[in-house]
PDB file of C-alpha atoms in Angstrom:
ATOM      1  CA  MET A   1     -41.132  -0.941  -8.630  1.00 85.00           C
ATOM      2  CA  LEU A   2     -42.197   2.054  -7.447  1.00 93.00           C
ATOM      3  CA  LYS A   3     -41.034   3.757  -3.710  1.00 97.00           C
ATOM      4  CA  GLU A   4     -40.819   7.056  -1.845  1.00 98.00           C
ATOM      5  CA  ALA A   5     -37.488   9.044  -2.979  1.00 98.00           C
ATOM      6  CA  MET A   6     -35.050   9.586  -1.039  1.00 98.00           C
ATOM      7  CA  LEU A   7     -33.833  13.618  -0.746  1.00 98.00           C
ATOM      8  CA  TYR A   8     -36.746  15.833  -1.714  1.00 98.00           C
ATOM      9  CA  THR A   9     -38.352  18.648  -0.271  1.00 98.00           C
ATOM     10  CA  GLY A  10     -41.795  17.932  -0.651  1.00 96.00           C
ATOM     11  CA  GLY A  11     -45.176  19.830  -1.470  1.00 93.00           C
ATOM     12  CA  GLU A  12     -47.405  20.855  -4.306  1.00 94.00           C
ATOM     13  CA  LYS A  13     -44.328  21.561  -6.142  1.00 97.00           C
ATOM     14  CA  CYS A  14     -41.970  18.649  -4.852  1.00 98.00           C
ATOM     15  CA  LYS A  15     -38.162  19.302  -4.794  1.00 98.00           C
ATOM     16  CA  CYS A  16     -35.584  16.236  -6.166  1.00 98.00           C
ATOM     17  CA  ASN A  17     -32.454  16.694  -4.181  1.00 98.00           C
ATOM     18  CA  VAL A  18     -30.653  14.183  -5.471  1.00 98.00           C
ATOM     19  CA  CYS A  19     -28.643  15.089  -9.079  1.00 98.00           C
ATOM     20  CA  ALA A  20     -28.016  19.048 -10.407  1.00 98.00           C
ATOM     21  CA  HIS A  21     -30.558  19.779 -11.883  1.00 98.00           C
ATOM     22  CA  LYS A  22     -32.461  20.177  -8.944  1.00 98.00           C
ATOM     23  CA  CYS A  23     -36.021  19.524 -10.131  1.00 98.00           C
ATOM     24  CA  LEU A  24     -39.652  21.680  -9.413  1.00 98.00           C
ATOM     25  CA  ILE A  25     -42.117  19.236  -9.852  1.00 98.00           C
ATOM     26  CA  ALA A  26     -45.221  19.199 -10.143  1.00 98.00           C
ATOM     27  CA  GLU A  27     -48.476  16.733  -9.106  1.00 97.00           C
ATOM     28  CA  GLY A  28     -48.823  14.198 -11.304  1.00 97.00           C
ATOM     29  CA  ASN A  29     -45.330  15.301 -13.466  1.00 98.00           C
ATOM     30  CA  VAL A  30     -42.045  13.797 -13.481  1.00 98.00           C
ATOM     31  CA  GLY A  31     -38.192  15.456 -13.396  1.00 97.00           C
ATOM     32  CA  VAL A  32     -35.682  15.987 -16.347  1.00 98.00           C
ATOM     33  CA  CYS A  33     -35.032  12.294 -15.758  1.00 98.00           C
ATOM     34  CA  GLY A  34     -38.325  11.049 -15.908  1.00 98.00           C
ATOM     35  CA  THR A  35     -37.627   8.578 -13.132  1.00 98.00           C
ATOM     36  CA  ARG A  36     -38.804  10.927  -9.914  1.00 98.00           C
ATOM     37  CA  LYS A  37     -42.857  11.592  -9.822  1.00 98.00           C
ATOM     38  CA  ASN A  38     -45.206  14.074  -7.709  1.00 98.00           C
ATOM     39  CA  ILE A  39     -47.770  11.374  -6.313  1.00 98.00           C
ATOM     40  CA  GLY A  40     -49.571  13.456  -3.703  1.00 97.00           C
ATOM     41  CA  GLY A  41     -46.836  15.568  -2.180  1.00 98.00           C
ATOM     42  CA  LYS A  42     -44.938  13.067  -2.040  1.00 98.00           C
ATOM     43  CA  LEU A  43     -41.753  12.433  -4.300  1.00 98.00           C
ATOM     44  CA  HIS A  44     -41.593   8.812  -5.828  1.00 98.00           C
ATOM     45  CA  THR A  45     -39.175   6.518  -7.730  1.00 98.00           C
ATOM     46  CA  LEU A  46     -40.717   4.724 -10.470  1.00 98.00           C
ATOM     47  CA  ILE A  47     -38.154   2.562 -11.096  1.00 98.00           C
ATOM     48  CA  TYR A  48     -36.843   0.662  -7.212  1.00 98.00           C
ATOM     49  CA  GLY A  49     -35.361  -2.275  -8.280  1.00 98.00           C
ATOM     50  CA  SER A  50     -36.501  -2.565 -12.229  1.00 98.00           C
ATOM     51  CA  VAL A  51     -33.073  -3.931 -13.777  1.00 98.00           C
ATOM     52  CA  SER A  52     -32.931  -3.418 -18.071  1.00 98.00           C
ATOM     53  CA  SER A  53     -29.089  -5.044 -18.061  1.00 97.00           C
ATOM     54  CA  VAL A  54     -27.289  -6.827 -15.662  1.00 98.00           C
ATOM     55  CA  HIS A  55     -23.574  -8.369 -16.700  1.00 98.00           C
ATOM     56  CA  ALA A  56     -20.665 -10.236 -14.648  1.00 98.00           C
ATOM     57  CA  ASP A  57     -18.550  -7.880 -15.994  1.00 98.00           C
ATOM     58  CA  PRO A  58     -14.343  -7.545 -15.786  1.00 98.00           C
ATOM     59  CA  VAL A  59     -13.541  -4.072 -13.443  1.00 98.00           C
ATOM     60  CA  GLU A  60     -11.293  -2.588 -16.550  1.00 98.00           C
ATOM     61  CA  LYS A  61     -14.384  -2.622 -18.507  1.00 97.00           C
ATOM     62  CA  LYS A  62     -15.251   0.030 -16.291  1.00 98.00           C
ATOM     63  CA  PRO A  63     -13.129   1.298 -17.073  1.00 98.00           C
ATOM     64  CA  LEU A  64     -11.380   1.336 -13.598  1.00 98.00           C
ATOM     65  CA  TYR A  65      -7.470   0.373 -14.089  1.00 98.00           C
ATOM     66  CA  HIS A  66      -6.144   0.923 -11.084  1.00 98.00           C
ATOM     67  CA  PHE A  67      -9.109  -0.466  -8.713  1.00 98.00           C
ATOM     68  CA  HIS A  68      -8.987  -4.358  -7.405  1.00 98.00           C
ATOM     69  CA  PRO A  69      -7.138  -5.161 -11.253  1.00 97.00           C
ATOM     70  CA  GLY A  70      -8.578  -8.470 -12.438  1.00 96.00           C
ATOM     71  CA  SER A  71     -11.253  -8.257 -10.470  1.00 98.00           C
ATOM     72  CA  PHE A  72     -14.943  -9.069 -11.980  1.00 98.00           C
ATOM     73  CA  VAL A  73     -17.680  -6.695 -10.969  1.00 98.00           C
ATOM     74  CA  PHE A  74     -21.206  -7.685 -10.418  1.00 98.00           C
ATOM     75  CA  SER A  75     -23.098  -4.587 -13.449  1.00 98.00           C
ATOM     76  CA  LEU A  76     -26.539  -3.515 -13.374  1.00 98.00           C
ATOM     77  CA  GLY A  77     -28.290  -0.814 -14.996  1.00 98.00           C
ATOM     78  CA  THR A  78     -31.962   0.601 -14.965  1.00 98.00           C
ATOM     79  CA  VAL A  79     -33.159   2.667 -17.633  1.00 98.00           C
ATOM     80  CA  SER A  80     -33.594   6.615 -18.505  1.00 98.00           C
ATOM     81  CA  CYS A  81     -30.920   9.558 -17.582  1.00 98.00           C
ATOM     82  CA  ASN A  82     -30.429  13.106 -16.261  1.00 98.00           C
ATOM     83  CA  PHE A  83     -28.235  14.076 -19.599  1.00 98.00           C
ATOM     84  CA  ARG A  84     -29.528  13.841 -22.550  1.00 96.00           C
ATOM     85  CA  CYS A  85     -26.185  12.752 -25.108  1.00 98.00           C
ATOM     86  CA  LYS A  86     -26.714  13.324 -28.644  1.00 97.00           C
ATOM     87  CA  HIS A  87     -23.515  10.803 -28.287  1.00 97.00           C
ATOM     88  CA  CYS A  88     -24.993   8.561 -25.960  1.00 97.00           C
ATOM     89  CA  GLN A  89     -23.594   4.303 -26.206  1.00 93.00           C
ATOM     90  CA  ASN A  90     -26.209   2.781 -24.082  1.00 96.00           C
ATOM     91  CA  TRP A  91     -29.406   4.740 -25.541  1.00 97.00           C
ATOM     92  CA  SER A  92     -31.373   1.706 -26.282  1.00 96.00           C
ATOM     93  CA  ILE A  93     -31.695   2.351 -22.289  1.00 97.00           C
ATOM     94  CA  SER A  94     -30.737   5.157 -21.529  1.00 97.00           C
ATOM     95  CA  ALA A  95     -32.735   7.710 -23.726  1.00 96.00           C
ATOM     96  CA  PHE A  96     -36.067   5.516 -22.510  1.00 96.00           C
ATOM     97  CA  LYS A  97     -38.430   6.012 -20.052  1.00 95.00           C
ATOM     98  CA  PRO A  98     -40.060   3.615 -17.039  1.00 96.00           C
ATOM     99  CA  GLY A  99     -42.513   0.905 -18.811  1.00 95.00           C
ATOM    100  CA  GLU A 100     -40.913   0.977 -22.306  1.00 97.00           C
ATOM    101  CA  VAL A 101     -38.052  -0.157 -22.445  1.00 95.00           C
ATOM    102  CA  PRO A 102     -38.339  -4.393 -20.445  1.00 96.00           C
ATOM    103  CA  THR A 103     -36.614  -4.522 -16.498  1.00 98.00           C
ATOM    104  CA  THR A 104     -36.685  -7.005 -14.301  1.00 97.00           C
ATOM    105  CA  GLU A 105     -37.527  -6.602 -10.352  1.00 98.00           C
ATOM    106  CA  MET A 106     -34.713  -7.382  -8.301  1.00 98.00           C
ATOM    107  CA  THR A 107     -33.749  -6.738  -4.599  1.00 98.00           C
ATOM    108  CA  PRO A 108     -30.346  -5.539  -2.931  1.00 98.00           C
ATOM    109  CA  GLU A 109     -30.677  -8.968  -1.484  1.00 98.00           C
ATOM    110  CA  GLU A 110     -31.024 -10.863  -4.837  1.00 98.00           C
ATOM    111  CA  VAL A 111     -28.387  -8.491  -6.298  1.00 98.00           C
ATOM    112  CA  ILE A 112     -26.322  -9.544  -3.413  1.00 98.00           C
ATOM    113  CA  SER A 113     -26.880 -13.615  -3.945  1.00 98.00           C
ATOM    114  CA  GLN A 114     -26.474 -13.045  -8.053  1.00 98.00           C
ATOM    115  CA  ALA A 115     -22.370 -11.017  -7.538  1.00 98.00           C
ATOM    116  CA  ARG A 116     -21.623 -14.309  -4.770  1.00 98.00           C
ATOM    117  CA  ALA A 117     -23.012 -16.813  -7.380  1.00 98.00           C
ATOM    118  CA  THR A 118     -20.779 -15.240 -10.251  1.00 98.00           C
ATOM    119  CA  HIS A 119     -17.876 -15.301  -8.358  1.00 98.00           C
ATOM    120  CA  CYS A 120     -17.356 -11.336  -8.710  1.00 98.00           C
ATOM    121  CA  GLU A 121     -15.619  -9.700  -5.772  1.00 98.00           C
ATOM    122  CA  GLY A 122     -18.007  -6.286  -6.399  1.00 98.00           C
ATOM    123  CA  ILE A 123     -21.037  -4.264  -7.365  1.00 98.00           C
ATOM    124  CA  ALA A 124     -21.059  -1.210 -10.342  1.00 98.00           C
ATOM    125  CA  PHE A 125     -24.335   0.109 -10.950  1.00 98.00           C
ATOM    126  CA  THR A 126     -23.721   1.190 -14.733  1.00 98.00           C
ATOM    127  CA  TYR A 127     -24.812   1.511 -18.227  1.00 97.00           C
ATOM    128  CA  ASN A 128     -26.637   4.313 -17.421  1.00 97.00           C
ATOM    129  CA  GLU A 129     -26.282   7.221 -14.997  1.00 98.00           C
ATOM    130  CA  PRO A 130     -26.406   5.617 -11.218  1.00 98.00           C
ATOM    131  CA  THR A 131     -27.605   8.975  -9.432  1.00 98.00           C
ATOM    132  CA  ILE A 132     -31.415   9.073 -11.687  1.00 98.00           C
ATOM    133  CA  TRP A 133     -31.309   4.938  -9.682  1.00 98.00           C
ATOM    134  CA  PHE A 134     -30.368   6.806  -6.273  1.00 98.00           C
ATOM    135  CA  GLU A 135     -32.660   4.879  -3.447  1.00 98.00           C
ATOM    136  CA  PHE A 136     -32.109   1.470  -5.254  1.00 98.00           C
ATOM    137  CA  THR A 137     -28.145   1.836  -5.488  1.00 98.00           C
ATOM    138  CA  TYR A 138     -28.039   3.203  -1.856  1.00 98.00           C
ATOM    139  CA  ASP A 139     -30.140   0.472   0.306  1.00 98.00           C
ATOM    140  CA  THR A 140     -27.637  -2.277  -2.479  1.00 98.00           C
ATOM    141  CA  PHE A 141     -24.473  -1.099  -1.738  1.00 98.00           C
ATOM    142  CA  LYS A 142     -25.423  -0.644   2.003  1.00 98.00           C
ATOM    143  CA  ALA A 143     -25.727  -4.512   1.822  1.00 98.00           C
ATOM    144  CA  ALA A 144     -22.685  -4.932  -0.647  1.00 98.00           C
ATOM    145  CA  LYS A 145     -20.800  -3.520   2.627  1.00 98.00           C
ATOM    146  CA  ARG A 146     -21.877  -6.152   4.735  1.00 97.00           C
ATOM    147  CA  SER A 147     -21.389  -8.755   2.856  1.00 97.00           C
ATOM    148  CA  GLY A 148     -17.708  -7.632   2.431  1.00 98.00           C
ATOM    149  CA  LEU A 149     -18.063  -6.242  -1.437  1.00 98.00           C
ATOM    150  CA  TYR A 150     -16.501  -3.203  -3.226  1.00 98.00           C
ATOM    151  CA  THR A 151     -19.070  -0.499  -5.031  1.00 98.00           C
ATOM    152  CA  VAL A 152     -18.240   1.316  -7.302  1.00 99.00           C
ATOM    153  CA  TYR A 153     -20.068   3.952  -9.808  1.00 98.00           C
ATOM    154  CA  VAL A 154     -19.872   4.627 -13.569  1.00 98.00           C
ATOM    155  CA  THR A 155     -21.451   8.015 -12.938  1.00 98.00           C
ATOM    156  CA  ASN A 156     -21.468  10.966 -15.237  1.00 98.00           C
ATOM    157  CA  GLY A 157     -21.332  13.462 -12.314  1.00 98.00           C
ATOM    158  CA  TYR A 158     -24.987  15.364 -12.588  1.00 98.00           C
ATOM    159  CA  MET A 159     -24.992  14.538  -8.549  1.00 98.00           C
ATOM    160  CA  SER A 160     -26.332  16.716  -5.830  1.00 98.00           C
ATOM    161  CA  GLU A 161     -23.627  17.468  -2.773  1.00 98.00           C
ATOM    162  CA  ASP A 162     -25.893  15.710  -0.520  1.00 98.00           C
ATOM    163  CA  ALA A 163     -26.404  12.611  -2.739  1.00 98.00           C
ATOM    164  CA  LEU A 164     -22.412  12.437  -2.735  1.00 98.00           C
ATOM    165  CA  ASN A 165     -22.853  13.259   1.191  1.00 98.00           C
ATOM    166  CA  GLU A 166     -25.139  10.580   1.748  1.00 98.00           C
ATOM    167  CA  ILE A 167     -23.836   7.504  -0.813  1.00 98.00           C
ATOM    168  CA  SER A 168     -19.739   7.807   0.046  1.00 98.00           C
ATOM    169  CA  PRO A 169     -20.214   5.770   3.177  1.00 98.00           C
ATOM    170  CA  PHE A 170     -20.503   3.136   1.327  1.00 98.00           C
ATOM    171  CA  LEU A 171     -19.201   4.373  -2.124  1.00 98.00           C
ATOM    172  CA  ASP A 172     -15.249   3.063  -2.670  1.00 98.00           C
ATOM    173  CA  ALA A 173     -14.835   4.030  -6.500  1.00 98.00           C
ATOM    174  CA  ALA A 174     -15.736   6.017  -9.340  1.00 98.00           C
ATOM    175  CA  ASN A 175     -15.861   6.429 -12.720  1.00 98.00           C
ATOM    176  CA  VAL A 176     -16.743   9.885 -13.734  1.00 98.00           C
ATOM    177  CA  ASP A 177     -17.053  10.535 -16.928  1.00 98.00           C
ATOM    178  CA  VAL A 178     -16.342  14.556 -17.572  1.00 98.00           C
ATOM    179  CA  LYS A 179     -17.086  14.658 -21.289  1.00 98.00           C
ATOM    180  CA  ALA A 180     -15.376  18.210 -22.512  1.00 98.00           C
ATOM    181  CA  PHE A 181     -14.119  20.688 -20.516  1.00 98.00           C
ATOM    182  CA  SER A 182     -16.600  23.234 -22.170  1.00 97.00           C
ATOM    183  CA  ASP A 183     -19.835  24.916 -21.074  1.00 97.00           C
ATOM    184  CA  ASP A 184     -21.248  25.229 -24.781  1.00 98.00           C
ATOM    185  CA  PHE A 185     -20.499  21.798 -25.099  1.00 98.00           C
ATOM    186  CA  TYR A 186     -22.619  20.404 -21.823  1.00 98.00           C
ATOM    187  CA  ARG A 187     -25.111  22.972 -22.868  1.00 98.00           C
ATOM    188  CA  LYS A 188     -25.578  21.565 -26.657  1.00 97.00           C
ATOM    189  CA  ILE A 189     -25.132  18.380 -26.427  1.00 97.00           C
ATOM    190  CA  CYS A 190     -26.103  17.258 -23.299  1.00 98.00           C
ATOM    191  CA  ASN A 191     -28.180  19.989 -21.658  1.00 96.00           C
ATOM    192  CA  ALA A 192     -26.173  20.123 -18.943  1.00 98.00           C
ATOM    193  CA  LYS A 193     -23.585  22.292 -17.052  1.00 98.00           C
ATOM    194  CA  LEU A 194     -19.757  21.744 -16.271  1.00 98.00           C
ATOM    195  CA  ARG A 195     -19.724  22.908 -13.525  1.00 98.00           C
ATOM    196  CA  PRO A 196     -21.314  20.370 -11.463  1.00 98.00           C
ATOM    197  CA  VAL A 197     -19.346  17.333 -12.535  1.00 98.00           C
ATOM    198  CA  LEU A 198     -16.171  18.791 -11.365  1.00 98.00           C
ATOM    199  CA  ASP A 199     -17.438  19.781  -7.936  1.00 98.00           C
ATOM    200  CA  THR A 200     -18.604  15.914  -8.050  1.00 98.00           C
ATOM    201  CA  CYS A 201     -14.904  14.224  -8.748  1.00 98.00           C
ATOM    202  CA  GLU A 202     -13.467  17.508  -6.161  1.00 98.00           C
ATOM    203  CA  ARG A 203     -15.682  16.036  -3.829  1.00 98.00           C
ATOM    204  CA  MET A 204     -14.800  11.936  -4.882  1.00 98.00           C
ATOM    205  CA  HIS A 205     -11.578  12.697  -3.988  1.00 98.00           C
ATOM    206  CA  GLU A 206     -11.928  15.375  -1.207  1.00 98.00           C
ATOM    207  CA  LYS A 207     -13.971  11.993   0.352  1.00 98.00           C
ATOM    208  CA  GLY A 208     -11.327   9.054  -0.577  1.00 98.00           C
ATOM    209  CA  ILE A 209     -12.856   7.669  -3.392  1.00 98.00           C
ATOM    210  CA  HIS A 210     -11.322   6.239  -5.675  1.00 98.00           C
ATOM    211  CA  LEU A 211     -11.827   8.072  -8.842  1.00 98.00           C
ATOM    212  CA  GLU A 212     -10.620   7.035 -11.821  1.00 98.00           C
ATOM    213  CA  VAL A 213     -11.964  10.030 -14.579  1.00 98.00           C
ATOM    214  CA  THR A 214     -13.208   9.274 -18.723  1.00 98.00           C
ATOM    215  CA  TYR A 215     -12.912  11.903 -21.432  1.00 98.00           C
ATOM    216  CA  LEU A 216     -14.467  10.509 -24.400  1.00 98.00           C
ATOM    217  CA  ILE A 217     -13.071  12.301 -26.923  1.00 98.00           C
ATOM    218  CA  ILE A 218     -15.049  13.500 -29.941  1.00 98.00           C
ATOM    219  CA  PRO A 219     -13.405  14.407 -33.231  1.00 98.00           C
ATOM    220  CA  LYS A 220     -14.164  18.556 -33.896  1.00 97.00           C
ATOM    221  CA  TYR A 221     -15.778  18.431 -30.667  1.00 98.00           C
ATOM    222  CA  ASN A 222     -14.165  18.226 -28.175  1.00 98.00           C
ATOM    223  CA  ASP A 223     -10.450  18.349 -29.578  1.00 98.00           C
ATOM    224  CA  SER A 224      -8.914  21.020 -29.181  1.00 98.00           C
ATOM    225  CA  ASP A 225      -5.345  20.954 -27.595  1.00 98.00           C
ATOM    226  CA  GLU A 226      -7.085  23.923 -25.661  1.00 98.00           C
ATOM    227  CA  GLU A 227      -9.321  22.239 -23.892  1.00 98.00           C
ATOM    228  CA  LEU A 228      -7.115  19.325 -23.690  1.00 98.00           C
ATOM    229  CA  ARG A 229      -4.760  20.852 -21.558  1.00 98.00           C
ATOM    230  CA  ALA A 230      -7.404  23.427 -19.907  1.00 98.00           C
ATOM    231  CA  PHE A 231      -8.651  19.644 -18.193  1.00 98.00           C
ATOM    232  CA  ALA A 232      -4.987  18.169 -17.771  1.00 98.00           C
ATOM    233  CA  ARG A 233      -4.333  20.612 -15.843  1.00 98.00           C
ATOM    234  CA  TRP A 234      -7.719  21.055 -14.153  1.00 98.00           C
ATOM    235  CA  LEU A 235      -7.116  17.230 -12.828  1.00 98.00           C
ATOM    236  CA  VAL A 236      -3.601  18.171 -12.351  1.00 98.00           C
ATOM    237  CA  ALA A 237      -4.265  20.345  -9.404  1.00 98.00           C
ATOM    238  CA  LEU A 238      -7.320  17.961  -8.147  1.00 98.00           C
ATOM    239  CA  ASP A 239      -4.566  14.887  -8.216  1.00 98.00           C
ATOM    240  CA  ALA A 240      -1.897  14.001 -10.457  1.00 98.00           C
ATOM    241  CA  GLU A 241      -2.076  10.188  -9.296  1.00 98.00           C
ATOM    242  CA  THR A 242      -5.657   9.827 -11.149  1.00 98.00           C
ATOM    243  CA  PRO A 243      -5.651   8.010 -13.676  1.00 98.00           C
ATOM    244  CA  VAL A 244      -7.571   9.231 -16.716  1.00 98.00           C
ATOM    245  CA  HIS A 245      -8.639   7.593 -19.819  1.00 98.00           C
ATOM    246  CA  PHE A 246      -9.187   9.305 -22.864  1.00 98.00           C
ATOM    247  CA  SER A 247     -11.407   7.120 -24.732  1.00 98.00           C
ATOM    248  CA  ARG A 248     -12.309   6.401 -28.823  1.00 98.00           C
ATOM    249  CA  PHE A 249     -15.624   7.600 -30.118  1.00 98.00           C
ATOM    250  CA  TYR A 250     -16.967   5.507 -32.553  1.00 97.00           C
ATOM    251  CA  PRO A 251     -20.131   6.716 -34.874  1.00 97.00           C
ATOM    252  CA  THR A 252     -23.633   6.809 -32.362  1.00 95.00           C
ATOM    253  CA  HIS A 253     -26.887   7.658 -31.780  1.00 96.00           C
ATOM    254  CA  LEU A 254     -27.643  11.480 -32.963  1.00 96.00           C
ATOM    255  CA  LEU A 255     -24.530  11.590 -34.217  1.00 96.00           C
ATOM    256  CA  THR A 256     -24.030   8.858 -37.277  1.00 96.00           C
ATOM    257  CA  GLU A 257     -22.010  11.765 -39.241  1.00 96.00           C
ATOM    258  CA  VAL A 258     -18.594  12.783 -37.022  1.00 97.00           C
ATOM    259  CA  PRO A 259     -16.019  10.014 -37.351  1.00 97.00           C
ATOM    260  CA  PRO A 260     -13.863   7.412 -35.567  1.00 97.00           C
ATOM    261  CA  THR A 261     -12.158   9.475 -33.488  1.00 98.00           C
ATOM    262  CA  PRO A 262      -7.986   8.658 -35.157  1.00 98.00           C
ATOM    263  CA  VAL A 263      -5.932   7.567 -32.999  1.00 98.00           C
ATOM    264  CA  SER A 264      -3.709  10.073 -33.979  1.00 98.00           C
ATOM    265  CA  THR A 265      -5.639  12.712 -31.752  1.00 98.00           C
ATOM    266  CA  LEU A 266      -5.808  10.237 -28.725  1.00 98.00           C
ATOM    267  CA  GLU A 267      -2.002   9.494 -28.838  1.00 98.00           C
ATOM    268  CA  ARG A 268      -1.764  13.597 -28.694  1.00 98.00           C
ATOM    269  CA  ALA A 269      -4.404  14.292 -26.069  1.00 98.00           C
ATOM    270  CA  ALA A 270      -2.195  11.718 -23.832  1.00 98.00           C
ATOM    271  CA  SER A 271       0.860  13.739 -24.785  1.00 98.00           C
ATOM    272  CA  ILE A 272      -0.624  16.622 -23.841  1.00 98.00           C
ATOM    273  CA  ALA A 273      -2.224  14.896 -20.366  1.00 98.00           C
ATOM    274  CA  LYS A 274       1.628  13.848 -19.676  1.00 98.00           C
ATOM    275  CA  GLU A 275       3.119  17.196 -20.556  1.00 98.00           C
ATOM    276  CA  GLU A 276       1.065  18.599 -17.380  1.00 98.00           C
ATOM    277  CA  GLY A 277       1.636  16.287 -15.210  1.00 98.00           C
ATOM    278  CA  LEU A 278      -0.750  13.678 -15.516  1.00 98.00           C
ATOM    279  CA  GLU A 279       1.018  10.173 -14.348  1.00 98.00           C
ATOM    280  CA  PHE A 280      -1.723   7.851 -14.748  1.00 98.00           C
ATOM    281  CA  VAL A 281      -2.787   8.279 -18.747  1.00 98.00           C
ATOM    282  CA  TYR A 282      -5.268   5.399 -20.572  1.00 98.00           C
ATOM    283  CA  LEU A 283      -6.181   4.974 -23.936  1.00 98.00           C
ATOM    284  CA  GLY A 284      -9.908   3.305 -24.852  1.00 95.00           C
ATOM    285  CA  ASN A 285     -10.950   1.324 -27.684  1.00 94.00           C
ATOM    286  CA  VAL A 286      -7.829   0.907 -28.479  1.00 95.00           C
ATOM    287  CA  PRO A 287      -6.669  -2.669 -28.254  1.00 91.00           C
ATOM    288  CA  GLY A 288      -2.923  -3.978 -28.132  1.00 92.00           C
ATOM    289  CA  HIS A 289      -2.118  -0.135 -27.380  1.00 95.00           C
ATOM    290  CA  GLU A 290       0.596   0.784 -25.388  1.00 96.00           C
ATOM    291  CA  TYR A 291      -0.942   3.434 -23.509  1.00 97.00           C
ATOM    292  CA  GLU A 292      -3.081   0.490 -21.957  1.00 97.00           C
ATOM    293  CA  ASN A 293      -0.172  -0.299 -19.305  1.00 98.00           C
ATOM    294  CA  THR A 294       0.471   0.771 -16.313  1.00 98.00           C
ATOM    295  CA  TYR A 295       3.856   2.210 -16.120  1.00 98.00           C
ATOM    296  CA  CYS A 296       5.797   3.522 -12.955  1.00 98.00           C
ATOM    297  CA  PRO A 297       6.226   7.646 -13.260  1.00 98.00           C
ATOM    298  CA  ASP A 298       9.447   7.912 -11.807  1.00 98.00           C
ATOM    299  CA  CYS A 299      11.382   4.482 -13.466  1.00 98.00           C
ATOM    300  CA  GLY A 300       8.964   3.720 -16.486  1.00 97.00           C
ATOM    301  CA  GLU A 301       9.345  -0.012 -14.834  1.00 98.00           C
ATOM    302  CA  LEU A 302       5.889  -2.126 -16.592  1.00 98.00           C
ATOM    303  CA  LEU A 303       3.509  -2.935 -13.232  1.00 98.00           C
ATOM    304  CA  VAL A 304       0.338  -4.242 -15.363  1.00 98.00           C
ATOM    305  CA  LYS A 305       0.097  -5.710 -19.266  1.00 97.00           C
ATOM    306  CA  ARG A 306      -3.642  -5.117 -20.411  1.00 96.00           C
ATOM    307  CA  THR A 307      -4.561  -6.006 -23.418  1.00 92.00           C
ATOM    308  CA  GLY A 308      -8.151  -5.573 -23.763  1.00 86.00           C
ATOM    309  CA  TYR A 309      -9.564  -7.134 -20.291  1.00 91.00           C
ATOM    310  CA  TYR A 310      -7.501  -9.169 -19.659  1.00 93.00           C
ATOM    311  CA  VAL A 311      -4.689  -7.962 -17.073  1.00 96.00           C
ATOM    312  CA  LYS A 312      -1.183  -9.766 -16.533  1.00 97.00           C
ATOM    313  CA  LEU A 313      -0.136  -7.744 -13.348  1.00 96.00           C
ATOM    314  CA  ARG A 314       3.652  -7.314 -12.287  1.00 96.00           C
ATOM    315  CA  ILE A 315       2.980  -6.291  -8.708  1.00 95.00           C
ATOM    316  CA  LYS A 316       1.226  -7.975  -5.649  1.00 91.00           C
ATOM    317  CA  LYS A 317       1.504  -4.372  -3.923  1.00 95.00           C
ATOM    318  CA  PRO A 318       0.857  -1.102  -4.972  1.00 97.00           C
ATOM    319  CA  ILE A 319       4.744  -0.569  -4.909  1.00 97.00           C
ATOM    320  CA  CYS A 320       7.300  -0.200  -8.368  1.00 97.00           C
ATOM    321  CA  SER A 321       9.260  -3.610  -8.311  1.00 93.00           C
ATOM    322  CA  LYS A 322      12.059  -2.119  -9.616  1.00 97.00           C
ATOM    323  CA  CYS A 323      12.612   2.029  -7.677  1.00 97.00           C
ATOM    324  CA  GLY A 324      10.601   1.493  -5.009  1.00 97.00           C
ATOM    325  CA  ARG A 325       7.910   4.344  -5.622  1.00 98.00           C
ATOM    326  CA  LYS A 326       4.592   4.238  -4.465  1.00 97.00           C
ATOM    327  CA  ILE A 327       1.455   3.300  -7.231  1.00 98.00           C
ATOM    328  CA  ASN A 328      -2.187   4.357  -6.423  1.00 97.00           C
ATOM    329  CA  ILE A 329      -3.059   1.345  -7.550  1.00 98.00           C
ATOM    330  CA  LYS A 330      -5.547  -0.056  -4.735  1.00 97.00           C
ATOM    331  CA  PHE A 331      -6.034  -4.303  -4.608  1.00 94.00           C
TER     332      PHE A 331
END
């Protein structure tokens, strides 16, 4: 659906200010994401309300382990992306442009209605990058807050400071995918840069948005001890209580020759993160592993038991039932 964009400077070359690419877009052209077009000196989004994917998901699938655990969140995606990740797990929608993938048109009010009908407690924009869908996510989140629903971004973190400032009053939680701790990786694998992603995480933390971070470990690409340690140190400096999810890679898209991540590599990453002081470390795509659970960092008490997306809460408020330590979980 065509709609005038937010956060741009018009003219012969429109400057888009939604993501960190800051594209300059000539008349009749689109930016890096392929979803924002200069029409007569005004920038328009081509995907307002265009939904490619929709599902009621456990919030743990995002993954968010410390935010409304055990709840369901109404999850939506559109098409395209502002990254070009060679290992994209959702390439069937992110690698295509508007018109190349079947979509259904929805209004923010219809999203809220369907969330209610499926007994969801919140709205999540996920599956592909929500920043490129900014106008629709903004309008939907405003409606969600009026309706008492929580709001979530699952994002690569490449949004501009202006975009975050605009949406932050209506954004409750985010999982940011820090794909590596190397500019070389971001340049070669994602066609992007690392620093804007870290800036977004730091700004979200400053604004009080609940933040969790995912790091997908790809063998021989971003799994060295040095890189994992540098990542952990950065996150500890931000907030040692930030939940981190080290996720297992499986061959996909343009990296089919790379084997799945050994579980031992994930366990090594978890050990490094805990050595550096991170208090809540999880492993993803390893069902049944003890690192799916939440333990008290002080006394080791089991607080939340997880098996896949099945969640058993052993606390009803964010305090350790054994030692009284305050736990960074939002109920």
